[in-house]
XYZ file of N, CA and C in Angstrom:
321
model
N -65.932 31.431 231.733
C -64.609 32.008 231.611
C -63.626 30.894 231.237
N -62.949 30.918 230.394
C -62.022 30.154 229.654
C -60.556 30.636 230.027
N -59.487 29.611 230.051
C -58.347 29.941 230.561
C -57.408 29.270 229.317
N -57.002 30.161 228.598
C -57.171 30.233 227.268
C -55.479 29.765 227.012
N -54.184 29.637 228.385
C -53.339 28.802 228.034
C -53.619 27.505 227.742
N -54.678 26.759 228.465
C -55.010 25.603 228.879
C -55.636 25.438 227.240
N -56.309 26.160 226.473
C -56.771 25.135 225.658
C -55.823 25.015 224.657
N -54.439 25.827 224.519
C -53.640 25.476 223.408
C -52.430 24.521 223.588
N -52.601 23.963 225.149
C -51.964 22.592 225.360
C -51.723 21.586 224.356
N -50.725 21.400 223.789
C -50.913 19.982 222.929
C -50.313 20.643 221.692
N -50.108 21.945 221.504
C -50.266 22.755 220.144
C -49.220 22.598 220.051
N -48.247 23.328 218.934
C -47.058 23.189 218.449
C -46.611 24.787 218.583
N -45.721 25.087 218.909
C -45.045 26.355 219.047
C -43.916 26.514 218.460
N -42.860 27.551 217.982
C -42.177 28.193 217.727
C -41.913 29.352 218.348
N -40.663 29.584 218.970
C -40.156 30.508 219.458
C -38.971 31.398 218.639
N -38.075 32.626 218.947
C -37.424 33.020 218.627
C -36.436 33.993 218.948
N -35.504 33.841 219.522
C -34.224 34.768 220.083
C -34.799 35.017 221.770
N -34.938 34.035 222.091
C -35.302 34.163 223.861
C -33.898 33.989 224.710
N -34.032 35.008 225.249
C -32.759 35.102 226.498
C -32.698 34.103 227.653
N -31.881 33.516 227.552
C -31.120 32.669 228.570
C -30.997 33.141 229.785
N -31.700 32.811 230.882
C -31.344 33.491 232.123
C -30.679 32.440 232.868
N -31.733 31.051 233.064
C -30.798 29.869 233.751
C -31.436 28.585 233.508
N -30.273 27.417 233.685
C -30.655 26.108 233.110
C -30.739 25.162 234.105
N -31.751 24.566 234.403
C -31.711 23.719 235.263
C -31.677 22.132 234.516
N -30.996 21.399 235.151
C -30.865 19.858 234.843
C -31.489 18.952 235.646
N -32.210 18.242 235.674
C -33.276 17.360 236.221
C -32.022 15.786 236.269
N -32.084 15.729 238.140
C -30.713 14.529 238.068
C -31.056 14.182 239.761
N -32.068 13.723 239.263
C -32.785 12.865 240.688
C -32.763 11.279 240.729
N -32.123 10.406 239.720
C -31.594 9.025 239.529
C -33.132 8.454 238.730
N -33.827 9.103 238.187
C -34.803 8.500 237.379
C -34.539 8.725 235.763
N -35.831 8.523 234.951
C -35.653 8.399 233.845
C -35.461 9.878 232.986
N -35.759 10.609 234.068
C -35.410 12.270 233.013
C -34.360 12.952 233.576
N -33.121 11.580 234.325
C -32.020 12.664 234.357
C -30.906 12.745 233.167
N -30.735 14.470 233.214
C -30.648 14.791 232.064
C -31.235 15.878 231.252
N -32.723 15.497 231.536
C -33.508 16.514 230.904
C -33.460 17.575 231.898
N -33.646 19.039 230.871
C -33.593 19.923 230.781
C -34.470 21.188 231.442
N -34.428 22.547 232.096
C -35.775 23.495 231.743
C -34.819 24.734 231.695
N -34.706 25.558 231.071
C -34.410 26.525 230.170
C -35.169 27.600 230.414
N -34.976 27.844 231.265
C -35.819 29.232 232.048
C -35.101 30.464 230.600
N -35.913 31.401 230.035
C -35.715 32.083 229.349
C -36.505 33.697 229.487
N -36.098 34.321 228.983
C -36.834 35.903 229.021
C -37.215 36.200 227.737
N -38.526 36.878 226.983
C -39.112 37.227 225.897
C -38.510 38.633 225.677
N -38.553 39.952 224.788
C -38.115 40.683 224.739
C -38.700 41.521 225.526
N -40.224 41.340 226.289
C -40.525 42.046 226.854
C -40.115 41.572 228.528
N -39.938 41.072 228.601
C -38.911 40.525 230.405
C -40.146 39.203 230.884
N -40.625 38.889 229.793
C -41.752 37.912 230.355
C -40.700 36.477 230.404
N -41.529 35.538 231.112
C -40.389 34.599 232.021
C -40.727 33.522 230.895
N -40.319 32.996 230.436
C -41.162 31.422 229.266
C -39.603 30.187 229.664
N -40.416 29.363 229.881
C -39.336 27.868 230.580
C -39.203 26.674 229.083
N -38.783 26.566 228.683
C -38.530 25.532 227.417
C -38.392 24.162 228.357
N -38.468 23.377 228.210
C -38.394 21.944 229.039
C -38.038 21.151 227.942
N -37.022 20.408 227.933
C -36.534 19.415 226.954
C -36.518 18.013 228.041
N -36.752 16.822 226.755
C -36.751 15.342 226.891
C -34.965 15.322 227.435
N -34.603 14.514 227.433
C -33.179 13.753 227.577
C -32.701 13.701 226.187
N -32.078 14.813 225.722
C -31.153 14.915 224.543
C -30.461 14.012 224.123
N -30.123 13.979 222.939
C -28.359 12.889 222.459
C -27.809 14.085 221.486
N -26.750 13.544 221.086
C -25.954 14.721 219.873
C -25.873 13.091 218.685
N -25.380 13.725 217.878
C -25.216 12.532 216.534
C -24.268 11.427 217.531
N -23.415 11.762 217.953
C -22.444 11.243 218.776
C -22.624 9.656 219.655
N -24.361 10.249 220.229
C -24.928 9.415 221.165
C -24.894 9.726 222.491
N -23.971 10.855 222.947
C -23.908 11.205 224.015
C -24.628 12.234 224.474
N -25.338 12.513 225.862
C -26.151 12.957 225.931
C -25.631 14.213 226.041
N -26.402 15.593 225.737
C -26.403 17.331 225.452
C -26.675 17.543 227.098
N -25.580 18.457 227.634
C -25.541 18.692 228.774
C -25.867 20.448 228.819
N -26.156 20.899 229.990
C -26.403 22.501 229.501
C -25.376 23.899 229.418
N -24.285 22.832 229.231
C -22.973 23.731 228.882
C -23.331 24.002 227.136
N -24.120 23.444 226.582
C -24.910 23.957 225.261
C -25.668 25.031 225.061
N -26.266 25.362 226.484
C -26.823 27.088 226.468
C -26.360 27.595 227.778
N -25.510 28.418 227.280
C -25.183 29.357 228.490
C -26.189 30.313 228.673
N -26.024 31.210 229.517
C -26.693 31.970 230.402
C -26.274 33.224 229.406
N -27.002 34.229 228.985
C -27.118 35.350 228.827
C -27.441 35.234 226.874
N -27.389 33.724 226.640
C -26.790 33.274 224.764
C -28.826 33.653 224.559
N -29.035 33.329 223.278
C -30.267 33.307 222.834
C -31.022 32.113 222.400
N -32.014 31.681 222.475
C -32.615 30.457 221.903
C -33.702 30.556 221.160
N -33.934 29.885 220.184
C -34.697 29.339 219.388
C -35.050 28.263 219.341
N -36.695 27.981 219.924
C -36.884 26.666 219.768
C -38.339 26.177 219.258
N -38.765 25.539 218.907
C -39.668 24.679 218.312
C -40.337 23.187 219.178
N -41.649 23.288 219.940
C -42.289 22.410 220.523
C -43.152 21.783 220.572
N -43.918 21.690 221.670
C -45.419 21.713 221.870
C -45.486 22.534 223.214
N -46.724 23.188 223.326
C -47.197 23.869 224.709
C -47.633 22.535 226.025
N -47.100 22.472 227.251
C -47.272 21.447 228.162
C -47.034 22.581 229.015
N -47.933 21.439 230.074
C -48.763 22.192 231.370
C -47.730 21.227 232.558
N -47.093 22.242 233.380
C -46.262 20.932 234.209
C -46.757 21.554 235.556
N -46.946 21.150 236.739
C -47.576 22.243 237.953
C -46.528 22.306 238.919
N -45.626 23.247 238.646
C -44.237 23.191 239.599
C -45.151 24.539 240.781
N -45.158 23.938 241.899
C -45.224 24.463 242.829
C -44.165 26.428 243.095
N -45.095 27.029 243.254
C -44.023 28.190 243.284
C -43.664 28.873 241.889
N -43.912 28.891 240.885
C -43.878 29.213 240.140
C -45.151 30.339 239.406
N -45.253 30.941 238.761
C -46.334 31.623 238.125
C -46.671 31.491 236.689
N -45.706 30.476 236.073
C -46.309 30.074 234.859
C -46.085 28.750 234.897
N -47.110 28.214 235.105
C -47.061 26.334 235.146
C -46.686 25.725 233.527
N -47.458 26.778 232.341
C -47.111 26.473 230.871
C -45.945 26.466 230.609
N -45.379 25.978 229.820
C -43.656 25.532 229.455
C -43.868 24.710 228.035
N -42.528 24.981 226.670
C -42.450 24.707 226.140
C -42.029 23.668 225.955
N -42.405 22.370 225.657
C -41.709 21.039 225.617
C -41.064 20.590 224.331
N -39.680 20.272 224.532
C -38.831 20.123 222.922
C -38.339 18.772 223.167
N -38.507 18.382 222.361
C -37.853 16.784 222.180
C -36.832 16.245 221.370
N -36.168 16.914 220.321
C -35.356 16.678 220.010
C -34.215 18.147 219.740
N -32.893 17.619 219.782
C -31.962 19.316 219.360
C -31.988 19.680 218.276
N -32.585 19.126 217.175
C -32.900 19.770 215.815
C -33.730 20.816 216.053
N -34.233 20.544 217.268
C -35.519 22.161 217.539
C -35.103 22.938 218.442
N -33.774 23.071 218.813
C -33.355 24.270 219.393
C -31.885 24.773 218.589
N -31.934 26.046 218.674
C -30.984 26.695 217.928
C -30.527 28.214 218.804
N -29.119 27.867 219.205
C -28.323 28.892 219.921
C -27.846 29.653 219.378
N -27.906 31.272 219.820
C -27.046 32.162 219.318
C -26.112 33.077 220.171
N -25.498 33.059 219.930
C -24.031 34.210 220.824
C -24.776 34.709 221.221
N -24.339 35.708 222.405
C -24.693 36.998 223.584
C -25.243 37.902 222.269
């Protein structure tokens, strides 16, 4: 029996118009504060988490998550990563590394 998230780990994904439910910011005084997880909803109410690196804008300053509000839409572009958050029911999460691969849209 094969567990068939697990073997497309590593892969590259594309997403499209996923609902914003809530953003968490990772700000525990290490190297991924800053980074991102983007808890999102599919059209069918399925739960999918986007996880971003530690952003910049052209600017240099780092993308805070007043960039996706809650209820807006996302589009994003990754790889599939396996993170094992305790309590959760989907350990898989989309990992994005730069903001050229996410794209917001109004409510």
């Amino acid at each position: 029996e094969y567990d068939y998230a697990e073997l497309v780990v590593g892969t590259s994904i594309a997403t499209q118009r996923l609902k914003i439910v809530e953003v968490y910011t990772t700000s525990n005084g290490g190297d991924n504060d800053g980074a991102m997880s983007i808890t999102c909803q599919d059209e069918s109410g399925k739960e999918i988490v986007v996880r971003t690196a530690v952003l910049y804008g052209e600017d240099g300053y780092k993308i805070t998550q007043d960039r996706f509000p809650v209820g807006s839409y996302l589009t994003a572009k990754g790889i599939v990563d396996y993170y094992n958050n305790e309590g959760k029911n989907y350990p898989y999460q989309i990992k994005v590394f730069h903001i050229d691969d996410l794209t917001v849209e109004s409510k």
